[in-house]
Short mmCIF file of C-alpha atoms in Angstrom, two decimals:
data_model
loop_
_atom_site.label_atom_id
_atom_site.label_comp_id
_atom_site.label_asym_id
_atom_site.label_seq_id
_atom_site.Cartn_x
_atom_site.Cartn_y
_atom_site.Cartn_z
CA MET A 56 11.39 -4.00 91.76
CA THR A 57 13.13 -2.83 88.65
CA ILE A 58 15.88 -4.93 87.16
CA ALA A 59 18.67 -2.97 85.59
CA LYS A 60 19.53 -3.90 82.00
CA SER A 61 23.00 -4.48 80.84
CA PRO A 62 24.42 -2.49 77.92
CA SER A 63 24.38 -5.64 75.75
CA ASP A 64 20.63 -6.11 76.37
CA GLU A 65 19.92 -2.51 75.38
CA LEU A 66 21.80 -2.97 72.12
CA ARG A 67 19.80 -6.12 71.33
CA GLU A 68 16.48 -4.36 71.96
CA GLN A 69 17.23 -1.43 69.64
CA PRO A 70 15.63 -1.77 66.14
CA ASP A 71 17.89 -2.41 63.20
CA ARG A 72 18.82 0.81 61.46
CA PRO A 73 19.94 0.92 57.85
CA GLU A 74 23.53 1.62 57.40
CA PRO A 75 24.18 5.03 55.91
CA THR A 76 24.72 4.91 52.15
CA SER A 77 27.75 6.59 50.77
CA LEU A 78 27.35 9.64 48.52
CA PRO A 79 28.85 8.03 45.35
CA ALA A 80 26.40 5.12 45.63
CA GLN A 81 23.48 7.55 45.85
CA ARG A 82 24.68 9.33 42.74
CA THR A 83 24.96 6.01 40.89
CA VAL A 84 21.41 5.03 41.83
CA GLY A 85 20.14 8.47 40.76
CA ARG A 86 21.83 8.20 37.39
CA ARG A 87 20.39 4.75 36.81
CA SER A 88 16.84 5.82 37.65
CA ARG A 89 17.20 8.90 35.45
CA PHE A 90 18.53 6.78 32.58
CA ALA A 91 15.66 4.33 33.03
CA ARG A 92 13.15 7.17 32.76
CA TRP A 93 14.86 8.51 29.63
CA ASP A 94 14.99 5.01 28.15
CA LEU A 95 11.27 4.50 28.74
CA LYS A 96 10.39 7.91 27.31
CA TYR A 97 12.73 8.30 24.32
CA SER A 98 13.74 4.77 23.25
CA PRO A 99 10.63 4.21 21.02
CA TYR A 100 11.54 7.31 19.04
CA VAL A 101 15.12 6.14 18.68
CA TYR A 102 13.93 2.77 17.35
CA ILE A 103 11.77 4.33 14.59
CA LEU A 104 14.23 7.13 13.80
CA PRO A 105 16.05 5.15 11.03
CA PHE A 106 12.77 4.79 9.12
CA PHE A 107 12.13 8.54 9.18
CA ILE A 108 15.70 9.29 8.14
CA LEU A 109 15.41 6.88 5.21
CA PHE A 110 11.99 8.24 4.30
CA ALA A 111 13.30 11.81 4.33
CA ILE A 112 16.19 10.87 2.02
CA VAL A 113 14.39 8.71 -0.53
CA GLY A 114 10.82 9.99 -0.18
CA LEU A 115 10.31 13.45 1.25
CA LEU A 116 13.27 15.26 -0.33
CA PRO A 117 12.53 13.98 -3.89
CA LEU A 118 8.89 14.92 -3.39
CA LEU A 119 9.76 18.48 -2.37
CA TYR A 120 12.33 18.75 -5.15
CA THR A 121 9.72 17.61 -7.69
CA GLY A 122 7.42 20.33 -6.39
CA TRP A 123 10.16 22.92 -6.96
CA VAL A 124 10.81 21.60 -10.48
CA SER A 125 7.09 21.87 -11.30
CA LEU A 126 7.25 25.62 -10.62
CA ASN A 127 10.02 26.21 -13.17
CA ASP A 128 10.48 25.92 -16.92
CA TRP A 129 12.77 22.92 -16.48
CA ASN A 130 14.27 21.05 -19.42
CA LEU A 131 16.30 17.86 -19.38
CA ILE A 132 19.08 19.37 -21.50
CA ARG A 133 18.99 23.07 -20.57
CA GLY A 134 18.28 22.42 -16.89
CA GLN A 135 16.49 24.96 -14.70
CA GLY A 136 14.98 27.84 -16.57
CA GLN A 137 12.69 30.70 -15.63
CA PHE A 138 10.43 30.51 -12.61
CA VAL A 139 6.88 30.20 -13.99
CA GLY A 140 4.84 29.49 -10.86
CA LEU A 141 1.69 27.47 -11.54
CA GLU A 142 1.91 27.80 -15.32
CA ASN A 143 2.93 24.16 -15.77
CA PHE A 144 -0.13 23.06 -13.82
CA SER A 145 -2.44 25.27 -15.87
CA ARG A 146 -0.93 23.96 -19.13
CA VAL A 147 -1.34 20.35 -18.05
CA LEU A 148 -4.94 20.86 -16.93
CA THR A 149 -5.88 22.28 -20.35
CA GLU A 150 -4.37 19.40 -22.34
CA ARG A 151 -6.62 16.67 -23.71
CA ASP A 152 -4.09 13.90 -23.06
CA PHE A 153 -4.07 14.63 -19.34
CA TRP A 154 -7.81 14.12 -18.99
CA VAL A 155 -7.72 11.05 -21.23
CA ALA A 156 -4.95 9.62 -19.05
CA THR A 157 -6.95 10.44 -15.90
CA ARG A 158 -10.02 8.68 -17.31
CA ASN A 159 -8.02 5.62 -18.30
CA THR A 160 -6.23 5.47 -14.96
CA LEU A 161 -9.46 5.59 -12.96
CA SER A 162 -11.16 3.09 -15.28
CA ILE A 163 -8.33 0.56 -15.06
CA PHE A 164 -8.15 1.14 -11.30
CA VAL A 165 -11.83 0.31 -10.75
CA ILE A 166 -11.77 -2.72 -13.07
CA GLN A 167 -8.63 -3.95 -11.36
CA VAL A 168 -9.27 -3.35 -7.65
CA VAL A 169 -12.79 -4.77 -7.27
CA PRO A 170 -12.09 -8.24 -8.76
CA GLN A 171 -8.67 -8.33 -7.11
CA LEU A 172 -10.12 -7.89 -3.62
CA ALA A 173 -12.95 -10.33 -4.29
CA PHE A 174 -10.65 -13.09 -5.58
CA ALA A 175 -8.09 -12.39 -2.84
CA LEU A 176 -10.76 -12.83 -0.16
CA VAL A 177 -11.92 -16.13 -1.67
CA ILE A 178 -8.36 -17.45 -2.00
CA ALA A 179 -7.45 -16.38 1.54
CA ALA A 180 -10.58 -18.01 2.95
CA ALA A 181 -9.75 -21.25 1.13
CA LEU A 182 -6.16 -21.23 2.38
CA ASP A 183 -7.31 -20.49 5.92
CA ARG A 184 -9.09 -23.83 6.15
CA ASN A 185 -7.41 -27.09 7.14
CA ILE A 186 -6.16 -28.28 3.77
CA ARG A 187 -3.37 -30.67 2.97
CA ASN A 188 -0.02 -29.21 1.88
CA ALA A 189 -1.09 -25.73 2.98
CA THR A 190 2.45 -24.32 2.70
CA PHE A 191 2.75 -25.53 -0.88
CA TRP A 192 -0.50 -23.84 -1.92
CA ARG A 193 0.42 -20.61 -0.16
CA MET A 194 3.74 -20.49 -1.96
CA GLY A 195 2.01 -21.28 -5.24
CA VAL A 196 -0.35 -18.34 -4.80
CA LEU A 197 2.66 -16.01 -4.51
CA LEU A 198 4.41 -17.28 -7.67
CA PRO A 199 2.74 -14.81 -10.11
CA TYR A 200 3.97 -11.95 -7.90
CA ILE A 201 7.63 -12.83 -8.49
CA VAL A 202 7.23 -13.17 -12.27
CA MET A 203 8.75 -10.26 -14.16
CA PRO A 204 6.19 -7.82 -15.63
CA VAL A 205 7.76 -8.25 -19.07
CA ALA A 206 7.08 -11.99 -18.99
CA VAL A 207 3.51 -11.41 -17.83
CA VAL A 208 2.84 -8.94 -20.65
CA LEU A 209 4.32 -11.28 -23.25
CA ILE A 210 2.04 -14.08 -22.05
CA PHE A 211 -1.06 -11.92 -22.00
CA ASN A 212 -0.28 -10.31 -25.35
CA SER A 213 -0.46 -13.75 -26.92
CA MET A 214 -3.92 -14.07 -25.38
CA PHE A 215 -5.20 -10.58 -26.20
CA SER A 216 -3.79 -10.17 -29.69
CA ASP A 217 -6.33 -8.68 -32.10
CA GLN A 218 -5.75 -11.13 -34.97
CA TYR A 219 -4.10 -14.28 -33.63
CA GLY A 220 -4.83 -14.07 -29.93
CA LEU A 221 -6.05 -17.09 -28.02
CA ILE A 222 -9.26 -15.44 -26.84
CA ASN A 223 -10.28 -14.12 -30.28
CA THR A 224 -9.48 -17.50 -31.84
CA MET A 225 -11.76 -19.26 -29.37
CA LEU A 226 -14.50 -16.65 -29.89
CA GLY A 227 -14.25 -17.09 -33.66
CA ARG A 228 -14.80 -20.83 -33.38
CA ILE A 229 -18.14 -20.27 -31.67
CA GLY A 230 -19.21 -17.60 -34.14
CA ILE A 231 -18.51 -14.44 -32.08
CA ASP A 232 -16.79 -11.46 -33.67
CA PRO A 233 -13.23 -10.80 -32.46
CA ILE A 234 -12.68 -8.14 -29.82
CA GLY A 235 -10.39 -5.19 -30.56
CA TRP A 236 -8.15 -5.51 -27.53
CA HIS A 237 -5.80 -2.81 -28.88
CA THR A 238 -8.40 -0.55 -30.51
CA ASP A 239 -11.37 -0.52 -28.14
CA VAL A 240 -10.93 1.56 -24.98
CA LEU A 241 -12.83 -0.63 -22.53
CA ALA A 242 -11.42 -3.88 -23.92
CA SER A 243 -7.85 -2.63 -23.53
CA HIS A 244 -8.61 -1.63 -19.93
CA PHE A 245 -9.91 -5.13 -19.15
CA ALA A 246 -6.80 -6.68 -20.68
CA ILE A 247 -4.42 -4.49 -18.68
CA ALA A 248 -6.43 -4.98 -15.48
CA GLY A 249 -6.21 -8.74 -16.05
CA MET A 250 -2.41 -8.53 -16.17
CA VAL A 251 -2.29 -6.54 -12.94
CA ASN A 252 -4.69 -8.87 -11.16
CA TYR A 253 -2.67 -11.90 -12.25
CA ARG A 254 0.40 -10.51 -10.50
CA TRP A 255 -1.08 -8.91 -7.38
CA THR A 256 -4.06 -11.05 -6.35
CA GLY A 257 -1.88 -13.65 -4.65
CA TYR A 258 0.03 -10.96 -2.75
CA ALA A 259 -3.22 -9.44 -1.45
CA ALA A 260 -4.51 -12.92 -0.59
CA LEU A 261 -1.51 -13.65 1.63
CA ILE A 262 -1.95 -10.39 3.52
CA LEU A 263 -5.63 -11.16 4.07
CA LEU A 264 -4.70 -14.70 5.10
CA ALA A 265 -2.39 -13.32 7.79
CA GLY A 266 -5.26 -11.18 9.07
CA MET A 267 -7.63 -14.17 9.09
CA GLN A 268 -5.22 -16.30 11.08
CA ALA A 269 -5.03 -13.58 13.74
CA ILE A 270 -8.78 -13.92 14.41
CA SER A 271 -9.54 -15.91 17.57
CA ARG A 272 -10.90 -19.40 16.83
CA ASP A 273 -13.26 -19.11 19.78
CA TYR A 274 -15.61 -17.06 17.61
CA TYR A 275 -15.86 -19.82 15.03
CA GLU A 276 -16.35 -22.52 17.67
CA ALA A 277 -19.17 -20.55 19.27
CA ALA A 278 -20.76 -19.93 15.85
CA THR A 279 -20.52 -23.63 14.99
CA ILE A 280 -22.25 -24.53 18.25
CA ASP A 281 -25.01 -22.03 17.42
CA GLY A 282 -25.49 -23.72 14.04
CA ALA A 283 -23.89 -21.12 11.74
CA GLY A 284 -22.47 -22.50 8.50
CA PRO A 285 -19.19 -21.54 6.78
CA VAL A 286 -20.82 -18.83 4.65
CA ARG A 287 -22.55 -17.23 7.64
CA GLN A 288 -19.32 -17.38 9.65
CA PHE A 289 -17.41 -15.73 6.79
CA PHE A 290 -19.75 -12.74 6.54
CA SER A 291 -20.55 -12.42 10.26
CA ILE A 292 -17.11 -13.10 11.79
CA THR A 293 -14.32 -13.03 9.21
CA ILE A 294 -15.25 -9.85 7.33
CA PRO A 295 -15.94 -7.68 10.44
CA GLN A 296 -12.76 -8.86 12.18
CA LEU A 297 -10.74 -8.38 8.99
CA LYS A 298 -11.62 -4.72 8.41
CA PRO A 299 -8.26 -3.21 9.48
CA THR A 300 -6.43 -5.55 7.11
CA LEU A 301 -8.94 -4.82 4.35
CA VAL A 302 -8.37 -1.08 4.76
CA PHE A 303 -4.62 -1.63 4.43
CA VAL A 304 -5.04 -3.77 1.30
CA VAL A 305 -7.41 -1.24 -0.28
CA ILE A 306 -5.03 1.67 0.35
CA THR A 307 -2.00 -0.21 -1.03
CA ALA A 308 -4.05 -1.34 -4.04
CA THR A 309 -5.14 2.26 -4.58
CA ILE A 310 -1.56 3.53 -4.58
CA GLY A 311 -0.35 0.77 -6.88
CA GLY A 312 -3.37 0.91 -9.19
CA LEU A 313 -3.14 4.65 -9.79
CA GLN A 314 0.61 4.44 -10.45
CA ILE A 315 0.31 1.65 -13.02
CA PHE A 316 3.06 1.92 -15.64
CA ASP A 317 4.69 -1.37 -16.68
CA GLU A 318 1.64 -3.06 -18.20
CA PRO A 319 0.44 -0.07 -20.31
CA ARG A 320 4.02 0.64 -21.39
CA LEU A 321 4.59 -2.91 -22.64
CA TYR A 322 1.07 -3.54 -23.99
CA ASP A 323 2.16 -2.70 -27.54
CA VAL A 324 5.42 -2.20 -29.42
CA GLN A 325 5.32 1.62 -29.41
CA GLY A 326 4.63 1.97 -25.69
CA LYS A 327 2.75 5.25 -26.15
CA GLY A 328 -0.59 4.25 -24.66
CA GLY A 329 -2.30 3.43 -27.95
CA PRO A 330 -2.70 5.38 -31.21
CA ASP A 331 -5.49 7.48 -29.72
CA GLY A 332 -4.53 7.12 -26.05
CA GLN A 333 -6.85 4.14 -25.46
CA TRP A 334 -4.78 2.93 -22.48
CA LEU A 335 -2.67 6.00 -21.76
CA THR A 336 -2.28 6.31 -17.97
CA LEU A 337 -1.04 9.20 -15.86
CA ALA A 338 2.27 7.47 -15.11
CA LEU A 339 2.79 6.77 -18.82
CA TYR A 340 1.83 10.35 -19.69
CA LEU A 341 4.31 11.62 -17.09
CA TYR A 342 7.03 9.44 -18.65
CA ARG A 343 6.25 10.78 -22.13
CA LEU A 344 6.48 14.39 -20.99
CA GLY A 345 9.76 13.83 -19.19
CA TRP A 346 11.71 11.58 -21.55
CA ASP A 347 10.11 12.12 -24.96
CA GLU A 348 9.37 15.85 -24.78
CA LEU A 349 12.16 16.57 -22.23
CA ASP A 350 9.80 18.87 -20.30
CA PHE A 351 10.53 18.13 -16.65
CA GLY A 352 8.41 21.05 -15.44
CA ARG A 353 5.16 19.69 -16.87
CA ALA A 354 6.13 16.11 -15.95
CA SER A 355 6.64 17.18 -12.33
CA ALA A 356 3.27 18.95 -12.39
CA VAL A 357 1.62 15.70 -13.54
CA ALA A 358 3.47 13.83 -10.77
CA TRP A 359 2.08 16.20 -8.14
CA LEU A 360 -1.45 16.00 -9.57
CA LEU A 361 -1.21 12.21 -9.46
CA PHE A 362 0.01 12.44 -5.87
CA LEU A 363 -2.98 14.59 -4.91
CA LEU A 364 -5.36 12.20 -6.69
CA ILE A 365 -3.96 9.26 -4.71
CA ILE A 366 -4.38 11.18 -1.44
CA VAL A 367 -7.99 12.10 -2.27
CA ILE A 368 -8.99 8.53 -3.13
CA ALA A 369 -7.16 7.13 -0.09
CA LEU A 370 -9.01 9.60 2.17
CA ILE A 371 -12.32 8.63 0.57
CA ASN A 372 -11.59 4.95 1.25
CA LEU A 373 -10.64 5.75 4.84
CA PHE A 374 -13.78 7.85 5.34
CA ILE A 375 -16.05 5.12 3.97
CA SER A 376 -14.43 2.43 6.11
CA SER A 377 -14.65 4.59 9.26
CA ARG A 378 -18.32 5.34 8.59
CA ILE A 379 -19.07 1.63 8.18
CA SER A 380 -17.23 0.82 11.42
CA SER A 381 -19.03 3.57 13.34
CA LYS A 382 -22.43 2.35 12.09
CA GLU A 383 -21.65 -1.18 13.21
CA ARG A 384 -20.52 0.01 16.63
CA GLY A 385 -23.76 1.96 16.99
CA ARG A 386 -25.79 -1.08 15.90
CA ASN A 387 -24.03 -3.33 18.41
CA SER A 388 -24.28 -0.88 21.32
#
C-alpha cells in the first residue's frame, strides 16, 4: 500500500539548490578574478620598473650620449663640431699614452684584485666563527671603507715617499736600497694597489661573510662528525657553496678596479699619472683628454673603450666560473 506524501514532506526531501546569484555580483566576482590574474602576472614588473626608469635616466642615456659625442669633433668650449665617425677611436688607438694607460690599468687591477679577494676570504672566515664582540669586529672591518680617499692617499704617501717615507726609512736601517715608489713602474702600481685594498678589502669581506652565513650549518656538523677539520671544511664546503657570492665580488671588483681614478690622481702633486706615465690609468687619461685638452670626442672614445674592456673581462670571469661549476657538477654526478 502506498502512502501519499504531503506537500511539506516533498519540499523537505528535495535537495538544497543554490540561490541564483544576481548579475551585478557575478560581474564583481569576474572583475576581482581578472584583477587577481593581472596582479599575479604584471605586479613583479611594476615593482622593478622604478629601477629601470632610474637606470635609463642616469645610466643608459648618458652612455648613449657619450657614444654620440665620441663620433663627433666635440670640444668643451666650441661644443659639437663636425661628424667624424670612428676617427676619434682610431686616433686614440694610435696614441702611446692610451696603451701605457691600458697596461697600467690592467697591472694595478691584477695586483689589487688577487690579494683583495684572498684577504677578504680570510677575514670573512674569521668573522664567521663564534668570536666575542662579533658586531664590533665587523664594524671595525668596514671603517677603512668610509675613510675619504684623500685621507687614505695622504697616509700612504707618507709611507711610500721616495726620500722620507716610512718604508724606505726602515729599509735603509737594515741596509737595503730605497725603492723608487714614484719613479719605478711596478713599485708605483704596488703602492696604488695597496691604497685600494686598504679601502675595499673590508667591504668585500662583509659581502663574503653574508654569503657564508647563508650556508646551512648542517654541512659543517656532518663534516665535523666525519672528522674534517676547519681547513678541510673551508675548502670542501665554504668555497663551493660561496661561488655565487664570489662571482658577484669578482665582477664588482673588476668594474671598480678598471675604473680606478682617485688614488692615481692624488698619488703625486701634479696628478698627471707620473712624469713618464708610470701610473697613468685609463680613467686618469680620460680625465686629461676631457678637462686638460678639452677634447670631449677623444675622451668619450676612451670611455667607450674602457666600457668594452670591462665587459670583456667580466665575461671572461663569468665564463671561467661557469666552466668550474660545470666541471664540479659533472664530477659529482
